């Protein structure tokens, strides 16, 4: 592999965005690009004028919770009353359903981050004389629900640019249309901090308009007076958030309530303006997150016993496995084996599962090939949910494994991740600035990985409560670098010469900033 320097790195990373059209907030697509945005906004305007009863129905993940917060906060600001209902993963299942509709005594239901597959629920709304506005971003199936308005950029006759956006962005666009129709002087950028979290948490493409929104949104998070962010900063003793804190700290916290108990707690946490209440909610959420980690660890270890390396994808199942952590475990398995992963929980002959993709594989397209075996499925390219009867499990497993066998080796990897061999002398503050300029890294903008060759191990130290992490001090030609190997599976000896694959990150300790190498693998 060729050696790479800073100038070449700049060129490679710049090429990732050469086709981006919406690089600034002033370039963003307008609400008129979204089919039914103005139709839906007009109906909400009528509800406001006539003081009708309105319900917002969300989803229990980060994107769904944030979508609810955005819409409800807009209603708060204009003094309009509403109810919010986020289905409970364990009692209600996913999305809008008959039981929820019967419970809601309203004139209008607005779904956020769900609804595109709610065929039966839409029929019931019609029967009961409730107007239904669906805002969603998941891939529509052939038949759409009969709703008053459907706002989803993936509809065939929608003019929105071909960039995957999350549910919170769709809700934000609906508010932008409503603001325009109501001729309101309203600051839409107040929601950018929340959009940044939803975009990253829902694994959207980090290019084009998503990149512009996340970069500005992240700036806003650190300036934010939102009680929830102040509470997190105080609890974790942070002066400011780093960009990685969105994906590794804030999003998992918000997600944990819906995974382990009820997502309404995370909604209240983000929605409240009272700092003391935010601290109380955060205490509950932190406890849920600790339980989630324990459950995830146990389920992941049980999953490993079922995996066979020769199989083309990972498919595991367990009786009464905790449904709240299936998605995280499938994500960990996908990364661990670099294969698509499916994790199912078996309960009374019914299987409920989560799937995660790797590389360039479209997981939803893969699942759709087995749709005749499934009771239900939905999602997007990187992540999906599905359910089926146990009698169809073996047929599903065989079909998906056969399909994965036919995929090219290139499908399984992001070829632009490992960019080349890097000399340790290139790892400095200028390198940190270059990488920071091209953040955020994620889907469609993968974090750059490099190979370091023939480094001498000067010292090593095992870190962490469970002694799972390794800190190395390495030298080559009078250059010393610090490296961290999380969850290390191989330990070098002092004075051994080693080669590494990994990435570069910023280490901030007591106000001192230094570059460090994060080891992915000892080669």
Short mmCIF file of C-alpha atoms in Angstrom, two decimals:
data_model
loop_
_atom_site.label_atom_id
_atom_site.label_comp_id
_atom_site.label_asym_id
_atom_site.label_seq_id
_atom_site.Cartn_x
_atom_site.Cartn_y
_atom_site.Cartn_z
CA UNK A 1 0.00 0.00 0.00
CA UNK A 2 1.30 3.46 -0.90
CA UNK A 3 2.58 6.01 1.59
CA UNK A 4 0.33 9.03 2.06
CA UNK A 5 1.11 12.57 3.22
CA UNK A 6 -1.06 15.47 4.41
CA UNK A 7 -1.53 17.07 0.97
CA UNK A 8 -2.68 13.80 -0.55
CA UNK A 9 -5.02 13.23 2.40
CA UNK A 10 -6.65 16.65 1.83
CA UNK A 11 -7.24 15.80 -1.86
CA UNK A 12 -8.71 12.35 -1.10
CA UNK A 13 -11.12 13.67 1.53
CA UNK A 14 -12.14 16.68 -0.59
CA UNK A 15 -13.14 14.33 -3.43
CA UNK A 16 -15.79 12.74 -1.20
CA UNK A 17 -17.81 15.97 -1.34
CA UNK A 18 -17.16 17.16 -4.90
CA UNK A 19 -20.73 16.33 -6.01
CA UNK A 20 -22.41 17.91 -2.97
CA UNK A 21 -24.89 20.62 -3.97
CA UNK A 22 -26.14 21.79 -0.57
CA UNK A 23 -23.01 22.71 1.38
CA UNK A 24 -24.37 25.75 3.27
CA UNK A 25 -27.62 26.30 5.15
CA UNK A 26 -28.64 28.90 2.58
CA UNK A 27 -28.39 26.19 -0.12
CA UNK A 28 -30.78 23.73 1.56
CA UNK A 29 -33.66 22.29 -0.50
CA UNK A 30 -36.93 24.14 0.14
CA UNK A 31 -40.07 22.63 1.72
CA UNK A 32 -41.78 22.72 -1.69
CA UNK A 33 -39.45 19.85 -2.76
CA UNK A 34 -41.29 17.56 -0.34
CA UNK A 35 -44.55 16.19 -1.69
CA UNK A 36 -47.56 17.07 0.51
CA UNK A 37 -45.52 19.36 2.82
CA UNK A 38 -47.82 22.32 2.14
CA UNK A 39 -50.93 20.15 2.07
CA UNK A 40 -50.05 18.84 5.55
CA UNK A 41 -49.09 22.33 6.77
CA UNK A 42 -52.41 23.76 5.58
CA UNK A 43 -54.31 21.10 7.51
CA UNK A 44 -52.32 21.89 10.69
CA UNK A 45 -52.94 25.64 10.13
CA UNK A 46 -56.67 24.89 10.01
CA UNK A 47 -56.40 22.86 13.25
CA UNK A 48 -54.64 25.80 14.93
CA UNK A 49 -57.22 28.33 13.72
CA UNK A 50 -60.17 26.13 14.82
CA UNK A 51 -58.44 25.03 18.06
CA UNK A 52 -58.88 21.35 17.11
CA UNK A 53 -57.38 18.49 19.10
CA UNK A 54 -54.05 17.29 17.66
CA UNK A 55 -51.87 14.30 18.59
CA UNK A 56 -48.22 13.75 17.66
CA UNK A 57 -47.36 10.03 17.44
CA UNK A 58 -43.65 9.28 17.43
CA UNK A 59 -41.19 6.41 17.63
CA UNK A 60 -39.12 5.17 20.57
CA UNK A 61 -35.66 5.72 19.03
CA UNK A 62 -33.55 8.93 19.04
CA UNK A 63 -34.90 10.11 15.68
CA UNK A 64 -38.53 9.56 16.71
CA UNK A 65 -38.08 11.20 20.13
CA UNK A 66 -36.34 14.24 18.62
CA UNK A 67 -39.04 14.51 15.92
CA UNK A 68 -41.63 14.75 18.72
CA UNK A 69 -39.59 17.38 20.58
CA UNK A 70 -39.22 19.54 17.44
CA UNK A 71 -42.92 19.51 16.59
CA UNK A 72 -44.12 19.95 20.18
CA UNK A 73 -41.67 22.78 20.86
CA UNK A 74 -42.96 24.63 17.81
CA UNK A 75 -46.54 24.24 19.13
CA UNK A 76 -45.39 25.44 22.58
CA UNK A 77 -43.84 28.54 21.03
CA UNK A 78 -47.05 29.52 19.21
CA UNK A 79 -49.24 28.65 22.23
CA UNK A 80 -51.10 25.72 20.65
CA UNK A 81 -52.18 22.71 22.73
CA UNK A 82 -51.46 19.10 21.68
CA UNK A 83 -50.79 15.61 23.02
CA UNK A 84 -47.69 13.51 22.40
CA UNK A 85 -47.85 9.73 22.31
CA UNK A 86 -44.68 7.67 21.87
CA UNK A 87 -45.53 3.95 21.64
CA UNK A 88 -43.89 1.72 24.23
CA UNK A 89 -41.65 -0.84 22.51
CA UNK A 90 -42.84 -3.66 24.80
CA UNK A 91 -46.55 -2.86 25.27
CA UNK A 92 -47.51 -1.11 22.03
CA UNK A 93 -44.97 -2.23 19.43
CA UNK A 94 -43.77 0.03 16.63
CA UNK A 95 -45.70 2.91 15.12
CA UNK A 96 -49.33 3.93 14.81
CA UNK A 97 -51.82 1.14 15.57
CA UNK A 98 -55.52 0.56 16.30
CA UNK A 99 -55.13 0.61 20.10
CA UNK A 100 -53.38 3.99 20.03
CA UNK A 101 -56.03 5.47 17.75
CA UNK A 102 -58.85 4.26 20.03
CA UNK A 103 -57.07 5.86 22.96
CA UNK A 104 -56.68 9.26 21.25
CA UNK A 105 -59.74 11.54 21.18
CA UNK A 106 -58.46 13.94 18.52
CA UNK A 107 -59.31 15.55 15.15
CA UNK A 108 -55.83 15.23 13.64
CA UNK A 109 -52.93 12.79 14.10
CA UNK A 110 -49.43 13.69 12.90
CA UNK A 111 -46.97 10.79 12.82
CA UNK A 112 -43.26 11.52 13.02
CA UNK A 113 -40.57 9.00 11.99
CA UNK A 114 -43.24 6.34 11.37
CA UNK A 115 -46.50 5.68 9.55
CA UNK A 116 -45.44 4.81 6.00
CA UNK A 117 -46.49 1.17 6.57
CA UNK A 118 -49.57 1.93 8.75
CA UNK A 119 -52.18 0.70 6.22
CA UNK A 120 -54.72 -0.62 8.76
CA UNK A 121 -54.23 2.29 11.16
CA UNK A 122 -54.89 4.76 8.33
CA UNK A 123 -58.16 2.94 7.47
CA UNK A 124 -59.28 3.17 11.10
CA UNK A 125 -58.48 6.91 11.19
CA UNK A 126 -60.67 7.37 8.11
CA UNK A 127 -63.53 5.41 9.69
CA UNK A 128 -63.33 7.52 12.85
CA UNK A 129 -63.15 10.81 10.92
CA UNK A 130 -59.60 11.59 12.08
CA UNK A 131 -57.34 13.27 9.54
CA UNK A 132 -53.91 11.63 9.35
CA UNK A 133 -50.68 13.35 8.32
CA UNK A 134 -47.79 10.91 7.94
CA UNK A 135 -44.24 12.25 8.16
CA UNK A 136 -41.67 9.50 7.69
CA UNK A 137 -38.39 8.68 5.94
CA UNK A 138 -38.50 4.87 5.86
CA UNK A 139 -38.76 3.14 2.50
CA UNK A 140 -42.40 2.94 1.32
CA UNK A 141 -43.79 -0.41 0.22
CA UNK A 142 -45.89 -0.81 -2.93
CA UNK A 143 -49.16 0.16 -1.23
CA UNK A 144 -49.31 3.45 0.70
CA UNK A 145 -51.68 4.19 3.59
CA UNK A 146 -54.80 6.25 2.82
CA UNK A 147 -53.82 9.41 4.65
CA UNK A 148 -54.74 13.09 4.31
CA UNK A 149 -51.07 13.83 3.52
CA UNK A 150 -47.91 11.72 3.28
CA UNK A 151 -44.62 13.60 3.61
CA UNK A 152 -41.78 11.20 2.84
CA UNK A 153 -38.84 12.02 0.53
CA UNK A 154 -38.70 8.39 -0.63
CA UNK A 155 -42.09 8.50 -2.36
CA UNK A 156 -41.71 7.88 -6.08
CA UNK A 157 -43.31 11.22 -7.07
CA UNK A 158 -41.43 13.36 -4.50
CA UNK A 159 -38.98 15.96 -5.86
CA UNK A 160 -36.67 15.98 -2.84
CA UNK A 161 -32.97 15.47 -3.81
CA UNK A 162 -31.63 11.92 -3.71
CA UNK A 163 -30.10 12.22 -0.24
CA UNK A 164 -31.29 10.12 2.66
CA UNK A 165 -32.69 12.29 5.47
CA UNK A 166 -34.04 11.25 8.87
CA UNK A 167 -37.52 11.58 10.37
CA UNK A 168 -36.61 14.66 12.43
CA UNK A 169 -35.58 16.47 9.24
CA UNK A 170 -38.93 15.65 7.62
CA UNK A 171 -40.75 17.04 10.69
CA UNK A 172 -38.51 20.14 10.55
CA UNK A 173 -39.42 20.71 6.91
CA UNK A 174 -43.13 20.42 7.76
CA UNK A 175 -42.68 23.18 10.37
CA UNK A 176 -40.82 25.30 7.80
CA UNK A 177 -43.85 25.00 5.46
CA UNK A 178 -46.23 25.80 8.34
CA UNK A 179 -44.16 28.83 9.39
CA UNK A 180 -44.40 30.13 5.82
CA UNK A 181 -48.17 29.59 5.53
CA UNK A 182 -48.81 31.21 8.93
CA UNK A 183 -46.48 34.10 8.00
CA UNK A 184 -44.54 33.65 11.25
CA UNK A 185 -41.19 35.21 12.07
CA UNK A 186 -39.75 32.02 13.54
CA UNK A 187 -36.13 30.92 13.93
CA UNK A 188 -35.87 27.43 12.38
CA UNK A 189 -32.17 27.17 13.29
CA UNK A 190 -33.12 26.70 16.99
CA UNK A 191 -33.67 23.02 16.13
CA UNK A 192 -30.29 22.41 14.42
CA UNK A 193 -28.73 21.08 17.65
CA UNK A 194 -31.43 18.39 17.81
CA UNK A 195 -31.24 17.61 14.08
CA UNK A 196 -27.49 16.98 14.35
CA UNK A 197 -28.12 14.30 17.00
CA UNK A 198 -30.96 12.66 15.03
CA UNK A 199 -28.94 12.56 11.77
CA UNK A 200 -25.95 10.91 13.45
CA UNK A 201 -28.01 8.54 15.63
CA UNK A 202 -30.07 7.33 12.67
CA UNK A 203 -26.92 6.66 10.59
CA UNK A 204 -27.79 9.02 7.76
CA UNK A 205 -25.36 9.84 4.94
CA UNK A 206 -22.92 12.44 6.28
CA UNK A 207 -22.62 14.38 3.06
CA UNK A 208 -24.41 17.22 1.30
CA UNK A 209 -27.21 18.83 3.34
CA UNK A 210 -26.79 16.37 6.24
CA UNK A 211 -23.15 17.38 6.61
CA UNK A 212 -24.05 21.09 6.56
CA UNK A 213 -26.76 20.58 9.19
CA UNK A 214 -24.61 18.44 11.50
CA UNK A 215 -21.64 20.82 11.38
CA UNK A 216 -23.80 23.84 12.28
CA UNK A 217 -25.91 21.84 14.71
CA UNK A 218 -22.83 20.68 16.59
CA UNK A 219 -21.67 24.28 16.99
CA UNK A 220 -25.11 25.09 18.42
CA UNK A 221 -25.00 22.19 20.93
CA UNK A 222 -21.99 23.73 22.66
CA UNK A 223 -23.71 27.15 22.84
CA UNK A 224 -27.08 25.66 23.77
CA UNK A 225 -29.00 26.66 26.89
CA UNK A 226 -31.21 23.54 26.56
CA UNK A 227 -31.62 22.08 30.06
CA UNK A 228 -30.89 18.52 28.84
CA UNK A 229 -27.45 19.45 27.46
CA UNK A 230 -26.60 21.45 30.58
CA UNK A 231 -27.54 18.42 32.71
CA UNK A 232 -25.34 16.05 30.65
CA UNK A 233 -22.41 18.47 30.86
CA UNK A 234 -22.77 18.73 34.63
CA UNK A 235 -23.21 14.98 35.18
CA UNK A 236 -20.20 14.01 33.03
CA UNK A 237 -18.14 17.06 34.11
CA UNK A 238 -17.69 18.39 30.58
CA UNK A 239 -16.93 22.00 29.67
CA UNK A 240 -17.94 21.28 26.09
CA UNK A 241 -18.94 18.36 23.90
CA UNK A 242 -16.65 16.79 21.28
CA UNK A 243 -18.28 15.74 18.00
CA UNK A 244 -17.85 12.05 18.87
CA UNK A 245 -19.89 12.65 22.05
CA UNK A 246 -23.03 12.81 19.89
CA UNK A 247 -22.69 9.23 18.66
CA UNK A 248 -21.05 7.71 21.73
CA UNK A 249 -22.64 9.56 24.65
CA UNK A 250 -25.71 11.71 23.90
CA UNK A 251 -27.48 9.41 21.40
CA UNK A 252 -27.07 6.20 23.48
CA UNK A 253 -28.43 8.02 26.55
CA UNK A 254 -31.53 9.26 24.67
CA UNK A 255 -32.03 5.81 23.15
CA UNK A 256 -31.73 3.90 26.41
CA UNK A 257 -35.13 4.85 27.90
CA UNK A 258 -36.99 3.45 24.88
CA UNK A 259 -34.77 0.36 24.82
CA UNK A 260 -35.21 -0.53 28.49
CA UNK A 261 -38.46 1.12 29.67
CA UNK A 262 -40.38 4.00 28.02
CA UNK A 263 -39.10 6.58 25.52
CA UNK A 264 -41.43 9.24 26.99
CA UNK A 265 -38.80 9.81 29.71
CA UNK A 266 -36.21 10.81 27.08
CA UNK A 267 -38.83 13.00 25.37
CA UNK A 268 -39.51 14.83 28.66
CA UNK A 269 -35.75 15.10 29.28
CA UNK A 270 -35.13 16.89 25.96
CA UNK A 271 -38.36 18.88 26.09
CA UNK A 272 -38.21 20.34 29.61
CA UNK A 273 -36.89 23.85 30.17
CA UNK A 274 -36.40 23.16 33.89
CA UNK A 275 -32.77 22.23 34.70
CA UNK A 276 -33.68 20.43 37.95
CA UNK A 277 -36.27 18.28 36.17
CA UNK A 278 -33.73 17.56 33.42
CA UNK A 279 -31.27 16.32 36.09
CA UNK A 280 -33.94 14.01 37.57
CA UNK A 281 -34.79 12.58 34.12
CA UNK A 282 -31.08 12.17 33.36
CA UNK A 283 -30.62 10.15 36.56
CA UNK A 284 -33.29 7.72 35.37
CA UNK A 285 -31.82 7.60 31.86
CA UNK A 286 -28.29 6.90 33.13
CA UNK A 287 -29.67 3.93 35.11
CA UNK A 288 -31.44 2.65 31.98
CA UNK A 289 -28.20 3.03 30.03
CA UNK A 290 -26.24 0.99 32.59
CA UNK A 291 -28.89 -1.76 32.44
CA UNK A 292 -28.75 -1.59 28.65
CA UNK A 293 -24.95 -2.11 28.70
CA UNK A 294 -25.30 -5.16 30.96
CA UNK A 295 -28.06 -6.68 28.84
CA UNK A 296 -26.16 -5.96 25.62
CA UNK A 297 -22.95 -7.55 26.95
CA UNK A 298 -24.76 -10.73 27.96
CA UNK A 299 -26.70 -11.01 24.70
CA UNK A 300 -23.60 -10.30 22.57
CA UNK A 301 -21.64 -13.05 24.35
CA UNK A 302 -24.53 -15.51 23.90
CA UNK A 303 -24.71 -14.56 20.20
CA UNK A 304 -21.02 -15.34 19.63
CA UNK A 305 -21.61 -19.02 20.47
CA UNK A 306 -24.00 -19.34 17.47
CA UNK A 307 -21.83 -17.67 14.83
CA UNK A 308 -20.09 -19.82 12.23
CA UNK A 309 -17.24 -18.07 10.43
CA UNK A 310 -17.88 -19.85 7.12
CA UNK A 311 -21.39 -18.38 6.81
CA UNK A 312 -21.88 -15.35 4.55
CA UNK A 313 -23.84 -13.35 7.15
CA UNK A 314 -24.55 -13.49 10.87
CA UNK A 315 -28.01 -14.74 11.91
CA UNK A 316 -28.62 -15.55 15.58
CA UNK A 317 -31.70 -16.18 17.71
CA UNK A 318 -32.46 -16.51 21.42
CA UNK A 319 -35.57 -17.22 23.45
CA UNK A 320 -36.97 -14.07 25.10
CA UNK A 321 -33.85 -12.04 24.32
CA UNK A 322 -34.34 -8.42 25.39
CA UNK A 323 -35.94 -6.65 22.41
CA UNK A 324 -34.48 -3.29 23.42
CA UNK A 325 -30.90 -4.30 22.66
CA UNK A 326 -31.35 -6.39 19.47
CA UNK A 327 -30.34 -3.44 17.28
CA UNK A 328 -27.16 -2.65 19.21
CA UNK A 329 -26.12 -6.31 19.29
CA UNK A 330 -26.70 -6.70 15.54
CA UNK A 331 -24.61 -3.56 14.99
CA UNK A 332 -21.77 -4.96 17.14
CA UNK A 333 -21.89 -8.33 15.38
CA UNK A 334 -21.86 -6.66 11.94
CA UNK A 335 -18.75 -4.66 12.90
CA UNK A 336 -17.07 -7.63 14.62
CA UNK A 337 -17.44 -10.01 11.66
CA UNK A 338 -17.72 -7.42 8.86
CA UNK A 339 -20.90 -9.15 7.62
CA UNK A 340 -24.59 -8.19 7.63
CA UNK A 341 -26.05 -9.25 10.98
CA UNK A 342 -29.56 -10.31 12.04
CA UNK A 343 -30.48 -10.78 15.71
CA UNK A 344 -33.85 -12.31 16.64
CA UNK A 345 -35.77 -12.74 19.88
CA UNK A 346 -38.14 -15.71 19.99
CA UNK A 347 -41.36 -15.30 21.95
CA UNK A 348 -44.34 -17.70 21.64
CA UNK A 349 -43.42 -18.89 18.14
CA UNK A 350 -42.92 -15.30 16.89
CA UNK A 351 -39.54 -13.85 15.94
CA UNK A 352 -38.80 -10.16 16.22
CA UNK A 353 -35.46 -8.98 14.88
CA UNK A 354 -33.05 -6.20 14.02
CA UNK A 355 -30.63 -6.13 11.11
CA UNK A 356 -27.54 -4.02 10.41
CA UNK A 357 -25.49 -3.65 7.25
CA UNK A 358 -21.78 -3.33 6.48
CA UNK A 359 -19.94 -1.68 3.60
CA UNK A 360 -22.14 -0.87 0.62
CA UNK A 361 -24.80 -3.56 1.25
CA UNK A 362 -28.40 -2.30 1.27
CA UNK A 363 -29.88 -4.30 4.16
CA UNK A 364 -33.49 -3.34 3.38
CA UNK A 365 -33.16 -4.48 -0.22
CA UNK A 366 -31.65 -7.75 1.04
CA UNK A 367 -34.56 -8.32 3.45
CA UNK A 368 -37.16 -7.48 0.81
CA UNK A 369 -36.07 -10.57 -1.17
CA UNK A 370 -37.48 -12.65 1.69
CA UNK A 371 -40.66 -10.57 2.11
CA UNK A 372 -42.94 -13.58 1.38
CA UNK A 373 -41.57 -15.22 4.57
CA UNK A 374 -42.01 -12.15 6.78
CA UNK A 375 -44.92 -10.81 8.84
CA UNK A 376 -43.52 -7.28 8.74
CA UNK A 377 -40.36 -5.35 7.89
CA UNK A 378 -39.12 -1.81 7.37
CA UNK A 379 -36.12 0.50 7.68
CA UNK A 380 -33.46 1.90 5.38
CA UNK A 381 -30.13 0.95 3.75
CA UNK A 382 -28.08 0.65 6.92
CA UNK A 383 -30.58 -0.66 9.48
CA UNK A 384 -33.92 -2.45 9.52
CA UNK A 385 -36.44 -4.24 11.71
CA UNK A 386 -38.36 -7.39 10.79
CA UNK A 387 -40.67 -10.06 12.22
CA UNK A 388 -41.69 -13.56 11.12
CA UNK A 389 -43.17 -16.81 12.39
CA UNK A 390 -40.65 -19.32 13.74
CA UNK A 391 -41.70 -21.92 11.14
CA UNK A 392 -40.22 -19.62 8.44
CA UNK A 393 -36.91 -19.03 10.25
CA UNK A 394 -34.79 -21.73 8.55
CA UNK A 395 -36.11 -20.77 5.09
CA UNK A 396 -35.35 -17.10 5.80
CA UNK A 397 -31.87 -17.95 7.05
CA UNK A 398 -31.04 -20.04 3.96
CA UNK A 399 -32.40 -17.43 1.54
CA UNK A 400 -30.50 -14.51 3.11
CA UNK A 401 -27.26 -16.48 3.37
CA UNK A 402 -27.57 -17.53 -0.29
CA UNK A 403 -28.13 -13.89 -1.29
CA UNK A 404 -25.10 -12.74 0.73
CA UNK A 405 -22.91 -15.43 -0.90
CA UNK A 406 -23.63 -13.85 -4.28
CA UNK A 407 -22.52 -10.36 -3.19
CA UNK A 408 -19.09 -9.20 -4.37
CA UNK A 409 -16.22 -8.86 -1.88
CA UNK A 410 -16.21 -5.11 -2.63
CA UNK A 411 -19.78 -4.84 -1.25
CA UNK A 412 -18.53 -5.76 2.21
CA UNK A 413 -15.98 -2.99 2.57
CA UNK A 414 -15.72 0.77 2.26
CA UNK A 415 -12.72 0.76 -0.04
CA UNK A 416 -11.84 4.35 0.80
CA UNK A 417 -11.43 3.69 4.54
CA UNK A 418 -7.77 2.53 4.61
CA UNK A 419 -6.10 5.43 2.82
CA UNK A 420 -2.47 4.35 2.94
CA UNK A 421 0.71 3.96 4.97
CA UNK A 422 1.41 6.96 7.19
CA UNK A 423 4.73 7.98 8.67
CA UNK A 424 4.43 8.76 12.41
CA UNK A 425 6.05 12.16 11.74
CA UNK A 426 2.80 13.14 9.91
CA UNK A 427 0.75 12.72 13.10
CA UNK A 428 0.71 16.25 14.51
CA UNK A 429 -1.59 19.25 15.13
CA UNK A 430 -1.85 20.04 11.41
CA UNK A 431 -3.13 16.49 10.83
CA UNK A 432 -5.75 17.00 13.58
CA UNK A 433 -6.89 20.24 11.87
CA UNK A 434 -7.21 18.50 8.49
CA UNK A 435 -9.30 15.68 9.94
CA UNK A 436 -11.45 18.09 11.95
CA UNK A 437 -12.23 20.07 8.78
CA UNK A 438 -13.67 16.97 7.11
CA UNK A 439 -15.74 15.81 10.11
CA UNK A 440 -18.30 14.48 10.92
CA UNK A 441 -17.22 10.97 9.91
CA UNK A 442 -19.81 8.25 9.44
CA UNK A 443 -21.93 6.76 6.67
CA UNK A 444 -20.75 7.94 3.20
CA UNK A 445 -17.86 9.83 4.87
CA UNK A 446 -15.99 7.02 6.66
CA UNK A 447 -13.32 7.85 9.20
CA UNK A 448 -9.90 7.65 7.49
CA UNK A 449 -7.80 4.66 8.54
CA UNK A 450 -4.05 4.41 8.14
CA UNK A 451 -1.29 1.81 8.49
CA UNK A 452 1.74 2.57 10.64
CA UNK A 453 4.71 0.29 9.97
CA UNK A 454 7.60 -0.95 12.14
CA UNK A 455 6.98 0.93 15.38
CA UNK A 456 8.94 -0.01 18.48
CA UNK A 457 6.96 -0.63 21.68
CA UNK A 458 8.58 1.49 24.41
CA UNK A 459 5.93 1.00 27.10
CA UNK A 460 2.45 -0.41 27.63
CA UNK A 461 -0.26 -0.06 30.23
CA UNK A 462 -3.58 -1.88 30.68
CA UNK A 463 -6.52 0.45 31.39
CA UNK A 464 -10.22 0.30 32.30
CA UNK A 465 -12.28 -1.21 35.10
CA UNK A 466 -12.26 -4.59 33.39
CA UNK A 467 -8.68 -4.28 32.07
CA UNK A 468 -9.92 -4.38 28.47
CA UNK A 469 -7.97 -1.45 27.01
CA UNK A 470 -4.29 -1.03 26.21
CA UNK A 471 -2.21 2.16 26.09
CA UNK A 472 1.03 1.99 24.10
CA UNK A 473 3.95 4.41 23.75
CA UNK A 474 5.56 3.76 20.34
CA UNK A 475 8.64 5.18 18.61
CA UNK A 476 10.07 5.32 15.12
CA UNK A 477 13.04 7.44 13.98
CA UNK A 478 12.96 9.74 17.04
CA UNK A 479 9.18 10.31 16.75
CA UNK A 480 7.09 9.15 19.72
CA UNK A 481 3.34 8.55 19.50
CA UNK A 482 0.69 7.46 21.96
CA UNK A 483 -1.73 4.72 20.88
CA UNK A 484 -4.89 3.35 22.48
CA UNK A 485 -6.24 -0.12 21.70
CA UNK A 486 -9.80 -0.49 23.02
CA UNK A 487 -10.99 -4.04 23.74
CA UNK A 488 -7.55 -5.31 22.68
CA UNK A 489 -7.27 -8.90 21.43
CA UNK A 490 -3.49 -8.97 20.98
CA UNK A 491 -0.81 -7.64 23.34
CA UNK A 492 2.67 -6.79 21.99
CA UNK A 493 5.85 -7.20 24.03
CA UNK A 494 8.14 -4.34 25.16
CA UNK A 495 10.77 -3.58 22.44
CA UNK A 496 8.80 -5.59 19.87
CA UNK A 497 8.43 -3.96 16.43
CA UNK A 498 4.80 -3.86 15.31
CA UNK A 499 2.63 -2.52 12.47
CA UNK A 500 -0.83 -1.10 13.17
CA UNK A 501 -4.09 -0.28 11.42
CA UNK A 502 -6.10 2.54 12.97
CA UNK A 503 -7.26 6.14 12.99
CA UNK A 504 -6.13 9.44 14.47
CA UNK A 505 -8.04 11.32 17.15
CA UNK A 506 -7.65 14.28 19.47
CA UNK A 507 -6.78 13.59 23.09
CA UNK A 508 -7.88 16.38 25.46
CA UNK A 509 -6.61 15.93 28.99
CA UNK A 510 -6.63 18.74 31.57
CA UNK A 511 -6.66 21.37 28.81
CA UNK A 512 -3.73 19.78 26.95
CA UNK A 513 -4.49 18.66 23.37
CA UNK A 514 -2.35 15.95 21.76
CA UNK A 515 -2.86 13.68 18.73
CA UNK A 516 -3.26 9.97 19.48
CA UNK A 517 -3.55 6.85 17.35
CA UNK A 518 -6.61 4.63 17.93
CA UNK A 519 -5.67 1.04 17.07
CA UNK A 520 -8.17 -1.05 15.15
CA UNK A 521 -5.83 -4.00 14.62
CA UNK A 522 -2.24 -5.07 15.23
CA UNK A 523 -1.18 -6.38 11.82
#
